[in-house]
PDB file of C-alpha atoms in Angstrom:
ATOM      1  CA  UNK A 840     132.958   3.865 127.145  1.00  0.00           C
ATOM      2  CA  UNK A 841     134.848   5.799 124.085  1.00  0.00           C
ATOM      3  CA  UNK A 842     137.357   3.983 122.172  1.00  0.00           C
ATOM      4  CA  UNK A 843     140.818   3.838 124.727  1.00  0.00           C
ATOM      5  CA  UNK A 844     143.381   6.547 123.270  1.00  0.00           C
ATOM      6  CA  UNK A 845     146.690   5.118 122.153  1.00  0.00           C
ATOM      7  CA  UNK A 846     150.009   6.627 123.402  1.00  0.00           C
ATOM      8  CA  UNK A 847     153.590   6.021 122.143  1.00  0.00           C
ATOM      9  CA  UNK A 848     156.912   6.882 124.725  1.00  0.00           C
ATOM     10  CA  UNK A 849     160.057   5.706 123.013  1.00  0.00           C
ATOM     11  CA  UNK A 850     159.584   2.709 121.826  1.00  0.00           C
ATOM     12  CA  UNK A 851     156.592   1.546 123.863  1.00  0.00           C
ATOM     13  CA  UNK A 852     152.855   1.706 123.290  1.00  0.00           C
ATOM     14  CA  UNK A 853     149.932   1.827 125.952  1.00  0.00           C
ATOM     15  CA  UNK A 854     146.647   3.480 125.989  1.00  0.00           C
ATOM     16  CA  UNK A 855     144.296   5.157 128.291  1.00  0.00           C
ATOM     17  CA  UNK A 856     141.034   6.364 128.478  1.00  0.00           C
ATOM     18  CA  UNK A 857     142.329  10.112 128.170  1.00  0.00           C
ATOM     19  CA  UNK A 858     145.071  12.133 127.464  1.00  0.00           C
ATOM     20  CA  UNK A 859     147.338  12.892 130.536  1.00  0.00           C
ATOM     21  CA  UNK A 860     151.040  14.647 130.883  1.00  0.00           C
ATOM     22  CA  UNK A 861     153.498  12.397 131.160  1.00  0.00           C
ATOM     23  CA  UNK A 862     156.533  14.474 129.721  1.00  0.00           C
ATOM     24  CA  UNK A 863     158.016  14.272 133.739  1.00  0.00           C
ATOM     25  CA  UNK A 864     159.392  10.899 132.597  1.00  0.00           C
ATOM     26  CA  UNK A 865     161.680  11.702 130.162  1.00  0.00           C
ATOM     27  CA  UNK A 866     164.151  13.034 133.251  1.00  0.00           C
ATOM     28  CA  UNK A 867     164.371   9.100 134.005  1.00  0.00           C
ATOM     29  CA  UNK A 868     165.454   8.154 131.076  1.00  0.00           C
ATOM     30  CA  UNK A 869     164.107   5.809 128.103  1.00  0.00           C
ATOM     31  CA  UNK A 870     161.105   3.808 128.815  1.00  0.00           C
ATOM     32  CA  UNK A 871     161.373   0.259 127.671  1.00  0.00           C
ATOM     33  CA  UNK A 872     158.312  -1.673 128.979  1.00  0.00           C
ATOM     34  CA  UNK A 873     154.770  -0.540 130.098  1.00  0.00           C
ATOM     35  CA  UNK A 874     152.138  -1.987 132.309  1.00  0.00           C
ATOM     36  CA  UNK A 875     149.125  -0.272 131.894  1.00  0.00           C
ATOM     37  CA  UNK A 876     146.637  -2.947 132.119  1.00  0.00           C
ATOM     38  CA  UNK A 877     145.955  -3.085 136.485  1.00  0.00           C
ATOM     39  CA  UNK A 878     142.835  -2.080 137.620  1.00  0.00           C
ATOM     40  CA  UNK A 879     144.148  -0.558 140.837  1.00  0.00           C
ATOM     41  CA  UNK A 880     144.402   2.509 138.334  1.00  0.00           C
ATOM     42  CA  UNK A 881     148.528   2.771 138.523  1.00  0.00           C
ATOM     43  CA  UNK A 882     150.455   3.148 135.974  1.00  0.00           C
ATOM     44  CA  UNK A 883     153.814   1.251 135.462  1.00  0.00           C
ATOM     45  CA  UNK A 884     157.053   2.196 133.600  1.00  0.00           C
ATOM     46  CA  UNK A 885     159.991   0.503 132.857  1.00  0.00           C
ATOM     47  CA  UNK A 886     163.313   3.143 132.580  1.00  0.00           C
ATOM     48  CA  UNK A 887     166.750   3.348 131.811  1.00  0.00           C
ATOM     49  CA  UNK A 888     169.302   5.498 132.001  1.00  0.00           C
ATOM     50  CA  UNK A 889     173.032   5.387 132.050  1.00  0.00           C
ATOM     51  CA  UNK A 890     172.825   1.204 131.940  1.00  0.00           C
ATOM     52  CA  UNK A 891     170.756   1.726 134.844  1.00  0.00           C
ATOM     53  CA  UNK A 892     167.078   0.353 135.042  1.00  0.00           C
ATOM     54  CA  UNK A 893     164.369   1.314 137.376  1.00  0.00           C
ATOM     55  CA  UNK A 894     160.800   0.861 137.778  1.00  0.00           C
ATOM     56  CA  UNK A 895     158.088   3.403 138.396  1.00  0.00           C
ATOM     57  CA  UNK A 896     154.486   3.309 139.765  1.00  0.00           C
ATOM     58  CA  UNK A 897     152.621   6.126 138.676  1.00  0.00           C
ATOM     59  CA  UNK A 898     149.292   7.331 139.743  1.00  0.00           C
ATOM     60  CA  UNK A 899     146.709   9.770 138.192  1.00  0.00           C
ATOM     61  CA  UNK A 900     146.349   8.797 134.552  1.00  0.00           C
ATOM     62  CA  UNK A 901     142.428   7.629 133.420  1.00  0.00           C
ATOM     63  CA  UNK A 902     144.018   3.478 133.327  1.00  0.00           C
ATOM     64  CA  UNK A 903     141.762   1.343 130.765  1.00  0.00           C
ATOM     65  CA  UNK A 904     141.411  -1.510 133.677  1.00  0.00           C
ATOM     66  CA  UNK A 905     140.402   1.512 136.509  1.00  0.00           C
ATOM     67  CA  UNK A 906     137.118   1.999 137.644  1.00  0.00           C
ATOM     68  CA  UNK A 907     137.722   4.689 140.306  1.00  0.00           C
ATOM     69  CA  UNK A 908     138.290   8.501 140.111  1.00  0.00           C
ATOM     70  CA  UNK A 909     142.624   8.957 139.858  1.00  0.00           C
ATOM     71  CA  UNK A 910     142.440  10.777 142.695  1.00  0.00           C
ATOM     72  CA  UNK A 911     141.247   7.471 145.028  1.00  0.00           C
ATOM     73  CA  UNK A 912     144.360   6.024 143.362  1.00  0.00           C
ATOM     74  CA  UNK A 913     146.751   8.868 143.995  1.00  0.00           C
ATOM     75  CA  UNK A 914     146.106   8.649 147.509  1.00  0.00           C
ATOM     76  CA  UNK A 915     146.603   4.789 147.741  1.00  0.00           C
ATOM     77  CA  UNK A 916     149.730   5.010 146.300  1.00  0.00           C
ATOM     78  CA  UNK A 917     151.154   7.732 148.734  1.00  0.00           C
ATOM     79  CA  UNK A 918     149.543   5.933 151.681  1.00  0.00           C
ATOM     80  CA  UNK A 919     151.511   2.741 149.514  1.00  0.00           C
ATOM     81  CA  UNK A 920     154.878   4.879 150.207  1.00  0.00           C
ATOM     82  CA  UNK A 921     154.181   4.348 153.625  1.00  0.00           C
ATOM     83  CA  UNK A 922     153.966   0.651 153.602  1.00  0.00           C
ATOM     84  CA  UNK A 923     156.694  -0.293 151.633  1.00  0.00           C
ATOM     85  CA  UNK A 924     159.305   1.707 154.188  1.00  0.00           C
ATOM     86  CA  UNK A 925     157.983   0.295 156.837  1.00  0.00           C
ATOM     87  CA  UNK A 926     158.662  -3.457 155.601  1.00  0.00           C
ATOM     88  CA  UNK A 927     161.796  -3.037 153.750  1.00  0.00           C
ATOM     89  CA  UNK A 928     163.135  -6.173 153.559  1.00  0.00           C
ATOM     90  CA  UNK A 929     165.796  -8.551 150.961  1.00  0.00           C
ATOM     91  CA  UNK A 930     162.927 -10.235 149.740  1.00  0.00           C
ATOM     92  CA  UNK A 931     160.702  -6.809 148.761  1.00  0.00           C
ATOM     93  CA  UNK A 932     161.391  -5.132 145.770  1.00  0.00           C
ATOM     94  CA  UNK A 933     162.932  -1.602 146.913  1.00  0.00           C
ATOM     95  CA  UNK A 934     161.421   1.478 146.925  1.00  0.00           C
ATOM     96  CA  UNK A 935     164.044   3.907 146.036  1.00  0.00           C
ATOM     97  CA  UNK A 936     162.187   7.309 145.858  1.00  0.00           C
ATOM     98  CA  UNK A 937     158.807   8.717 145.604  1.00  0.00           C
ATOM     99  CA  UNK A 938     157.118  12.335 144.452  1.00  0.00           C
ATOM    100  CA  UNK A 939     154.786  14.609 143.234  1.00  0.00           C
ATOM    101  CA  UNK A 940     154.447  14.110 139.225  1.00  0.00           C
ATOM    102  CA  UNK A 941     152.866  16.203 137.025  1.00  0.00           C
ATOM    103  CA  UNK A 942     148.979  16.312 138.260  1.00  0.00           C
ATOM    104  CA  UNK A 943     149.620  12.821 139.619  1.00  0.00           C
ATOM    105  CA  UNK A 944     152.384  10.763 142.094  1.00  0.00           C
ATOM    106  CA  UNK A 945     155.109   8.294 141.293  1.00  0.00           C
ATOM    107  CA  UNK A 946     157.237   5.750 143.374  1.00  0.00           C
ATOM    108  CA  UNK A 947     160.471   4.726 141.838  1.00  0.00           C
ATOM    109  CA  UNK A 948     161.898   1.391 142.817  1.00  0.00           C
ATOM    110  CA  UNK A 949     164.859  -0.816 142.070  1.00  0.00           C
ATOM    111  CA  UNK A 950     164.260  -2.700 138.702  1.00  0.00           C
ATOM    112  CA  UNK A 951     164.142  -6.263 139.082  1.00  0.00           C
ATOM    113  CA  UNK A 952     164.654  -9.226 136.511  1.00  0.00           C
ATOM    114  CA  UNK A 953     161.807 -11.258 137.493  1.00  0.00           C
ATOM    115  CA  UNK A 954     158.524 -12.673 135.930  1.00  0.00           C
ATOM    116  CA  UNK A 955     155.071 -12.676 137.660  1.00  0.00           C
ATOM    117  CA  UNK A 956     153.928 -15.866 138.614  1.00  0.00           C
ATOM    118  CA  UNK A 957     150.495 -14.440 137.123  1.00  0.00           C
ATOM    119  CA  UNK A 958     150.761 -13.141 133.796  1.00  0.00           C
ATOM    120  CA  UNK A 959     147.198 -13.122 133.605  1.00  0.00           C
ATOM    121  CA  UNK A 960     147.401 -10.671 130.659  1.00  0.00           C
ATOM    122  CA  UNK A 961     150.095 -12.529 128.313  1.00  0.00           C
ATOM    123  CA  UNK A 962     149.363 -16.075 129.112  1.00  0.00           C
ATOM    124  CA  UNK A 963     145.577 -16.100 130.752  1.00  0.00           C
ATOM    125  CA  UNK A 964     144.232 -19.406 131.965  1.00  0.00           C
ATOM    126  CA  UNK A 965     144.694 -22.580 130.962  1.00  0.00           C
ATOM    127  CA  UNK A 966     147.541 -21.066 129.010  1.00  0.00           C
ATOM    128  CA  UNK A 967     149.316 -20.011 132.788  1.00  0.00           C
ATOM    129  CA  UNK A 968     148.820 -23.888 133.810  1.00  0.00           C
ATOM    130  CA  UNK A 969     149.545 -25.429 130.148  1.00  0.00           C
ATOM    131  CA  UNK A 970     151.892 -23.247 127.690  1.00  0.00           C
ATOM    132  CA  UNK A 971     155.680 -24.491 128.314  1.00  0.00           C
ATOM    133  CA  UNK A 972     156.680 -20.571 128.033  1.00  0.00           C
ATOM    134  CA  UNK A 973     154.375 -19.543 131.038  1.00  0.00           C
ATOM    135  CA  UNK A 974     156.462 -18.331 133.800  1.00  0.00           C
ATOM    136  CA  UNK A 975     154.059 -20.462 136.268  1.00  0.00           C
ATOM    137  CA  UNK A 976     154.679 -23.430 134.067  1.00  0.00           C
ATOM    138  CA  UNK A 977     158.210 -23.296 134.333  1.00  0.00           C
ATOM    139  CA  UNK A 978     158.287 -22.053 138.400  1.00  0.00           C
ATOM    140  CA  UNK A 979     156.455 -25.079 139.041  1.00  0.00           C
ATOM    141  CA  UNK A 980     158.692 -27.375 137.546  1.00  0.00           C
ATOM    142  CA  UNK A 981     162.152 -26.271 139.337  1.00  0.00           C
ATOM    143  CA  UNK A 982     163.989 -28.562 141.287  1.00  0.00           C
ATOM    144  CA  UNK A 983     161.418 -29.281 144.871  1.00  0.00           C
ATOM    145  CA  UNK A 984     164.772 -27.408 146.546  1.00  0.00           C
ATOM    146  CA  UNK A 985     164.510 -24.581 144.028  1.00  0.00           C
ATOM    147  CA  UNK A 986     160.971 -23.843 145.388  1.00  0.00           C
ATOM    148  CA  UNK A 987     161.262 -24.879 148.809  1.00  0.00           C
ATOM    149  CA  UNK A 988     164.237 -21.955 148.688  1.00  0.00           C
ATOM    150  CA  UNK A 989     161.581 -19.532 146.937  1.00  0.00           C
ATOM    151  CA  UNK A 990     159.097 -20.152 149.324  1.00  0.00           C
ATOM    152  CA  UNK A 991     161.166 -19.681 152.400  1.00  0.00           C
ATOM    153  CA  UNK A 992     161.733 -15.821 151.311  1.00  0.00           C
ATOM    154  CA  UNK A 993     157.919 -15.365 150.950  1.00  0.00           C
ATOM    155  CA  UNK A 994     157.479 -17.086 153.857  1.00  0.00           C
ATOM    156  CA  UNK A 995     160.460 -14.639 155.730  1.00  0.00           C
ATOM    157  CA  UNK A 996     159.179 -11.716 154.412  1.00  0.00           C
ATOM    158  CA  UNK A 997     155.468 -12.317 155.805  1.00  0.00           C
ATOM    159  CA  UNK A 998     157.389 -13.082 159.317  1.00  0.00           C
ATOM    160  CA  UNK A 999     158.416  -9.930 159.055  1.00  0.00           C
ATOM    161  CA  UNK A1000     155.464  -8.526 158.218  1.00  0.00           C
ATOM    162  CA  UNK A1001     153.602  -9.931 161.318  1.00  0.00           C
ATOM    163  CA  UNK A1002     156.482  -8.739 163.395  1.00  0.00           C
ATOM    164  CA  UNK A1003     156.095  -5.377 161.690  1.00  0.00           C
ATOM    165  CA  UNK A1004     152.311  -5.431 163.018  1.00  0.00           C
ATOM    166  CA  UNK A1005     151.088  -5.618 159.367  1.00  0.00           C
ATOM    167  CA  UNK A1006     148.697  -7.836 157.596  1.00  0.00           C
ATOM    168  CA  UNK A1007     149.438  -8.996 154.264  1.00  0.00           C
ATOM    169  CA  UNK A1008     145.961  -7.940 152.494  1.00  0.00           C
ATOM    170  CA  UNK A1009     145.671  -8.941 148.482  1.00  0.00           C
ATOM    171  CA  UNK A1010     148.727 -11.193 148.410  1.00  0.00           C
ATOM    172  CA  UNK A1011     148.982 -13.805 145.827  1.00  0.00           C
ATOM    173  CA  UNK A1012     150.894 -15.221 142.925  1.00  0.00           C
ATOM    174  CA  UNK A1013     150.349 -11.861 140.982  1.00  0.00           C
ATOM    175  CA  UNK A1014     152.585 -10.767 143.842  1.00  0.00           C
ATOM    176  CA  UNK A1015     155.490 -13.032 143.833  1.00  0.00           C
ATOM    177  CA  UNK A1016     158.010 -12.119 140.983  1.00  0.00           C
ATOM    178  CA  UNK A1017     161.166 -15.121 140.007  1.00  0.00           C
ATOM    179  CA  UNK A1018     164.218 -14.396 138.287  1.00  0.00           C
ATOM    180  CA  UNK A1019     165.126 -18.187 136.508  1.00  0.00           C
ATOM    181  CA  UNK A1020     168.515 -16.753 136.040  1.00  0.00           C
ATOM    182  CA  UNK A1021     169.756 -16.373 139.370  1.00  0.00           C
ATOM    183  CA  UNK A1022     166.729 -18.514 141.342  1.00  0.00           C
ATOM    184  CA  UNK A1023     165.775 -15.434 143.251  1.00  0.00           C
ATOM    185  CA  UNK A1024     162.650 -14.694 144.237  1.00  0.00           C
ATOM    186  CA  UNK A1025     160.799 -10.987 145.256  1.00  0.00           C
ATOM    187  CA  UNK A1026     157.479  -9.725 146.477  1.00  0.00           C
ATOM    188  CA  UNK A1027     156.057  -6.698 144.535  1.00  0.00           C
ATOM    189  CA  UNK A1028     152.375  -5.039 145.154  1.00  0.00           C
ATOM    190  CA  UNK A1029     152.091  -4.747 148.806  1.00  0.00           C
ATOM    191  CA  UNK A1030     150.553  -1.626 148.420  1.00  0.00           C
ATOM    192  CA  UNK A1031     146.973  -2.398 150.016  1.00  0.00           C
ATOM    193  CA  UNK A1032     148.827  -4.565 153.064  1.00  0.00           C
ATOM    194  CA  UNK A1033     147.680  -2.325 156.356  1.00  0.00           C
ATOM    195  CA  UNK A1034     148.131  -2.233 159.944  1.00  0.00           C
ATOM    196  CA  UNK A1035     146.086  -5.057 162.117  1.00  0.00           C
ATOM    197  CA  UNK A1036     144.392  -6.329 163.688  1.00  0.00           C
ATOM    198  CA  UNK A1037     140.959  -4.463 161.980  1.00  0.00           C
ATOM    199  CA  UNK A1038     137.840  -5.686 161.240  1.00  0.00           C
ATOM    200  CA  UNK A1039     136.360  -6.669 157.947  1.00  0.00           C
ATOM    201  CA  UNK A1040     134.178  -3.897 156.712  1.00  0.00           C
ATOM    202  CA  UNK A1041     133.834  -4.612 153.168  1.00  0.00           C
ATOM    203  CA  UNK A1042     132.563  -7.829 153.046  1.00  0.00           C
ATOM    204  CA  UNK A1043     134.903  -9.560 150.657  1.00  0.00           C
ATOM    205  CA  UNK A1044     138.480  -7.792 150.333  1.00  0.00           C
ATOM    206  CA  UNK A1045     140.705  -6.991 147.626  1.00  0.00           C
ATOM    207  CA  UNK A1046     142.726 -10.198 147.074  1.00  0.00           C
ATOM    208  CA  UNK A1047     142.389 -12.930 144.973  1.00  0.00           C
ATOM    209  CA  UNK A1048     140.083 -16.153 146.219  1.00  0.00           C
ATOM    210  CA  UNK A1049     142.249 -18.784 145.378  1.00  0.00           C
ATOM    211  CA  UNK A1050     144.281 -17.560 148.392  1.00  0.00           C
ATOM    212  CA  UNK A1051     142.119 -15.798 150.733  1.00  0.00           C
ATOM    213  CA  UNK A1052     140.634 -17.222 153.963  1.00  0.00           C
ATOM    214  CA  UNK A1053     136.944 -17.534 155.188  1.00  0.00           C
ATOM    215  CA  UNK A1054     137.132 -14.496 156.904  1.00  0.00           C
ATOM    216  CA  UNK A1055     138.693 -12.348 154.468  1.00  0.00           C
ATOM    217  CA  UNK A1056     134.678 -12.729 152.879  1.00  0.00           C
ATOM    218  CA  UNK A1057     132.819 -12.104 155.904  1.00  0.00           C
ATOM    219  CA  UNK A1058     131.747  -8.780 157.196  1.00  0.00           C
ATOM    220  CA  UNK A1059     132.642  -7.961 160.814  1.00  0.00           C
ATOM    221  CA  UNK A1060     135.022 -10.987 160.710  1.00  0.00           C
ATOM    222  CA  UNK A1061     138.599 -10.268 162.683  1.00  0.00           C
ATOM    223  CA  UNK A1062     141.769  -9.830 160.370  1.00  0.00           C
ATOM    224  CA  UNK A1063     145.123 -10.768 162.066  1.00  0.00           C
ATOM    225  CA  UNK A1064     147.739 -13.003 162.094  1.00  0.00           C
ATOM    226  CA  UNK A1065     145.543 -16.016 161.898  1.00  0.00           C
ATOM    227  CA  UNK A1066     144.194 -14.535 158.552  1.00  0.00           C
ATOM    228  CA  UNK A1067     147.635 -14.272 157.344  1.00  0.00           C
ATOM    229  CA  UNK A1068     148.290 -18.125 158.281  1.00  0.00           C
ATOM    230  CA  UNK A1069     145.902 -19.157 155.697  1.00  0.00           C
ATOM    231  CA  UNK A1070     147.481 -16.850 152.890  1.00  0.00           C
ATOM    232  CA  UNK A1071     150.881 -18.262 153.512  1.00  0.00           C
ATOM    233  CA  UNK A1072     148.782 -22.040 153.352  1.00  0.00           C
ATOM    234  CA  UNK A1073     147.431 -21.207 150.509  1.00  0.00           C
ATOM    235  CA  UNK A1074     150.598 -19.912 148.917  1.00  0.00           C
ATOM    236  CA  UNK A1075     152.107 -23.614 150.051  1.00  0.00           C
ATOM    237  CA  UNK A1076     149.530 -25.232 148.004  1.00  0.00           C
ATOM    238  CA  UNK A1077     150.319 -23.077 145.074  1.00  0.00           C
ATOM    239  CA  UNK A1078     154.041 -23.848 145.216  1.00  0.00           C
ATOM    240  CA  UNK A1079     153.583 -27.657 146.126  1.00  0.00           C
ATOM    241  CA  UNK A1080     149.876 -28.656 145.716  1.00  0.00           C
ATOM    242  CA  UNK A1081     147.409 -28.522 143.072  1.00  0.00           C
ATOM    243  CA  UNK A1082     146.118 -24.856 144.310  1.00  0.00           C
ATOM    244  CA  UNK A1083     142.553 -25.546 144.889  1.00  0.00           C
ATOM    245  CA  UNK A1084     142.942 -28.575 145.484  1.00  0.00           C
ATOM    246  CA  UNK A1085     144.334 -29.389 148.529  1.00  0.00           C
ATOM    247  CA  UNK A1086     144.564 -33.105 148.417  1.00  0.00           C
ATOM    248  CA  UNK A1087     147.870 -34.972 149.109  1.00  0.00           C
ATOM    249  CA  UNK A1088     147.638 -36.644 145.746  1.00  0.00           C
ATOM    250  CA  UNK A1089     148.547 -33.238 144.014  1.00  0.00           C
ATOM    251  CA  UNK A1090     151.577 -32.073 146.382  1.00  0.00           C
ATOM    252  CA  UNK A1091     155.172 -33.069 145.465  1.00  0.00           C
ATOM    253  CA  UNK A1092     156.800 -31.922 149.259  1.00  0.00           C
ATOM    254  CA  UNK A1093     156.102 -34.879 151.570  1.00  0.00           C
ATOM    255  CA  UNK A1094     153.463 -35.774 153.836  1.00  0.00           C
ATOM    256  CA  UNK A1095     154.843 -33.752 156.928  1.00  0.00           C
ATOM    257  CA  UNK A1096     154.803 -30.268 155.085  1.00  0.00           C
ATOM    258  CA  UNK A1097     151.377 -30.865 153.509  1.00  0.00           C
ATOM    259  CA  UNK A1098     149.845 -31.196 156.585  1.00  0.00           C
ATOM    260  CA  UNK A1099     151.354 -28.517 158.150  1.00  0.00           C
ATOM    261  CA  UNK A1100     150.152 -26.463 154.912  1.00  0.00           C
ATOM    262  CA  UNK A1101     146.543 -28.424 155.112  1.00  0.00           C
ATOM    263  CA  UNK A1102     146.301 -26.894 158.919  1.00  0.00           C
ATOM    264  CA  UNK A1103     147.200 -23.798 157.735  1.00  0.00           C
ATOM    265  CA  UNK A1104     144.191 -23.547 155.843  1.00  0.00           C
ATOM    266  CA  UNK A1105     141.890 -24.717 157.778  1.00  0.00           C
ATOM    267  CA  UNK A1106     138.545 -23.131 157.586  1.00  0.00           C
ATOM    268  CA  UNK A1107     137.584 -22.805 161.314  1.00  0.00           C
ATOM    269  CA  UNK A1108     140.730 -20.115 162.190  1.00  0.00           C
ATOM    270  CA  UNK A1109     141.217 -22.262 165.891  1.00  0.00           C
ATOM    271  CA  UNK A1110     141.982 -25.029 163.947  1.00  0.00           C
ATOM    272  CA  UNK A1111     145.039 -23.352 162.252  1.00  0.00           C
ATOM    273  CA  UNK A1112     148.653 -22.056 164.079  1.00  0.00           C
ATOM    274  CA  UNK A1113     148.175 -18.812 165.996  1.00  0.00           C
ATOM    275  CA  UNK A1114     150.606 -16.647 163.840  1.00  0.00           C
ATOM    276  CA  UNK A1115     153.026 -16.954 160.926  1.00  0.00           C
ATOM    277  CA  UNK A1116     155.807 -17.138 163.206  1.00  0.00           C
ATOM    278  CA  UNK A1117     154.426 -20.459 164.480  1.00  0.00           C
ATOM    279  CA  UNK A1118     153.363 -21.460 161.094  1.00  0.00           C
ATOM    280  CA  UNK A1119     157.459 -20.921 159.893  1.00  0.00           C
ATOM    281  CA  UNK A1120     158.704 -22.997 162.517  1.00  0.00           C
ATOM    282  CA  UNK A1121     156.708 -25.692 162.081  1.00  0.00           C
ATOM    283  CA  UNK A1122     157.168 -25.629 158.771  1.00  0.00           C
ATOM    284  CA  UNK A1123     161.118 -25.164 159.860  1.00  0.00           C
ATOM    285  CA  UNK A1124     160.943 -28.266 162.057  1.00  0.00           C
ATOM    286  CA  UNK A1125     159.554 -30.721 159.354  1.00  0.00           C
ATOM    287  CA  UNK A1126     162.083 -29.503 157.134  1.00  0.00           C
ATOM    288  CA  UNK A1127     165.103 -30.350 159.213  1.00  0.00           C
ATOM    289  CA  UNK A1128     163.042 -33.718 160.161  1.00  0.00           C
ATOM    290  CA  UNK A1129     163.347 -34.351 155.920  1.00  0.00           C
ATOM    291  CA  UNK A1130     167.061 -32.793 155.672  1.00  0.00           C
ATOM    292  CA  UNK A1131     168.258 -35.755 158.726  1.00  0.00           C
ATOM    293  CA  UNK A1132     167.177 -38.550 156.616  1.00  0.00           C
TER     294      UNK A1132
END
């Protein structure tokens, strides 16, 4: 591949593997922060104008990270648009607008103050388990109540989801954004999440392993609400647990949520709850069980 060309907006460097027209952005204002490093071939802005900040997807730019044409990732980020109206919701970062944009296509969305519980690109593992400035570092050593709170909005928001007839495909911590300032917590990058049930026809989905189930690797497998059990599981075992490994000696929540968590991802899907709605009030009901002692 030729050397990656180097571009400067305001005050903020990026690069890309060709030069593209981004002049459309000066209308929102000054750009203060850049993400051009995902290889779903979107490129991010950071805004502001008039004290106000806002953050834009954009689509249709050669990315460094991309391996697809632009045009595959123009059209996943209007059929995106779709997906993040239909599960608005307090606990998803909001979509505020969305457009054609030069040769390409943007979403604008509410900025939020939050960190990725992945910075894969500024503190890459061990440094995301280790280094005291990691944003995972830190998440994981709130207050238990401080996380239990965090994990009750994922947890909400992929309720909704199921009741929205959705299934959460390619969720993980890269997805979950925390403001330490006001203990808030925010799901970002729902954009490949689609309607379900369908059947597996890739083989192994987008997504992240460390998170997804069995049957999220298997061709022809069902995807549904039992799928979406392990994910939220999994997600338990990153908030409480020792990620990979599930055993109780590395979870910090009590014995009656762990195994409630260790059900959820259990590898044969009859052995786990039948939907995330039954997953939550279990979940629900061991927590007021803890809360009465």
């Amino acid at each position: 591949m030729d050397q990656p060309l180097t571009i400067k907006i305001d005050e903020v460097s990026f690069q890309l593997k060709e030069p593209h027209p981004l002049e459309w952005l000066s209308a929102w204002g000054k750009v203060f922060a850049v993400f051009d490093k995902q290889d779903s071939g979107n490129l991010s802005f950071g805004v502001e104008k008039d004290g106000v900040r806002r953050f834009i997807k954009y689509a249709g730019a050669a990315t460094t990270e991309f391996e697809g044409e632009p045009a595959d990732a123009i059209l996943r980020l209007k059929q995106a648009v779709q997906v993040y109206e239909d599960l608005d919701h307090p606990s998803l970062v909001r979509m505020l607008s969305h457009f054609e944009a030069g040769p390409g296509y943007a979403a604008v969305f509410e900025w939020f103050d939050g960190e990725s519980l992945h910075p894969h690109w500024t503190f890459p593992p061990p440094a995301k388990y280790e280094d005291p400035r990691s944003p995972f570092y830190r998440y994981r050593r709130l207050p238990l109540e401080k996380r239990l709170a965090s994990y009750r909005a994922i947890l909400d928001f992929h309720v909704h989801v199921e009741e929205k007839g959705y299934i959460a495909v390619d969720f993980y911590d890269g997805s979950v954004l925390y403001d330490f300032a006001t203990d808030t917590t925010k799901i970002c990058d729902i954009d490949l999440y689609q309607k379900g049930p369908f059947e597996n026809r890739m083989g192994r989905l987008w997504g992240s392993s460390r998170f997804m189930s069995p049957e999220e690797f298997e061709y022809g497998a069902a995807i549904d609400g039992i799928t979406n059990v392990y994910n939220m599981g999994a997600t338990a075992f990153f908030i409480f647990g020792g990620e990979m490994d599930r055993s109780y000696d590395q979870w910090d929540a009590g014995r009656s949520l762990y195994d409630i968590a260790l059900k959820a991802v259990h590898a044969d899907r009859a052995g786990r709850y039948a939907s995330v709605a039954d997953f939550a009030s279990a979940w629900d009901k061991a927590l007021q069980e803890l809360d009465g002692r």
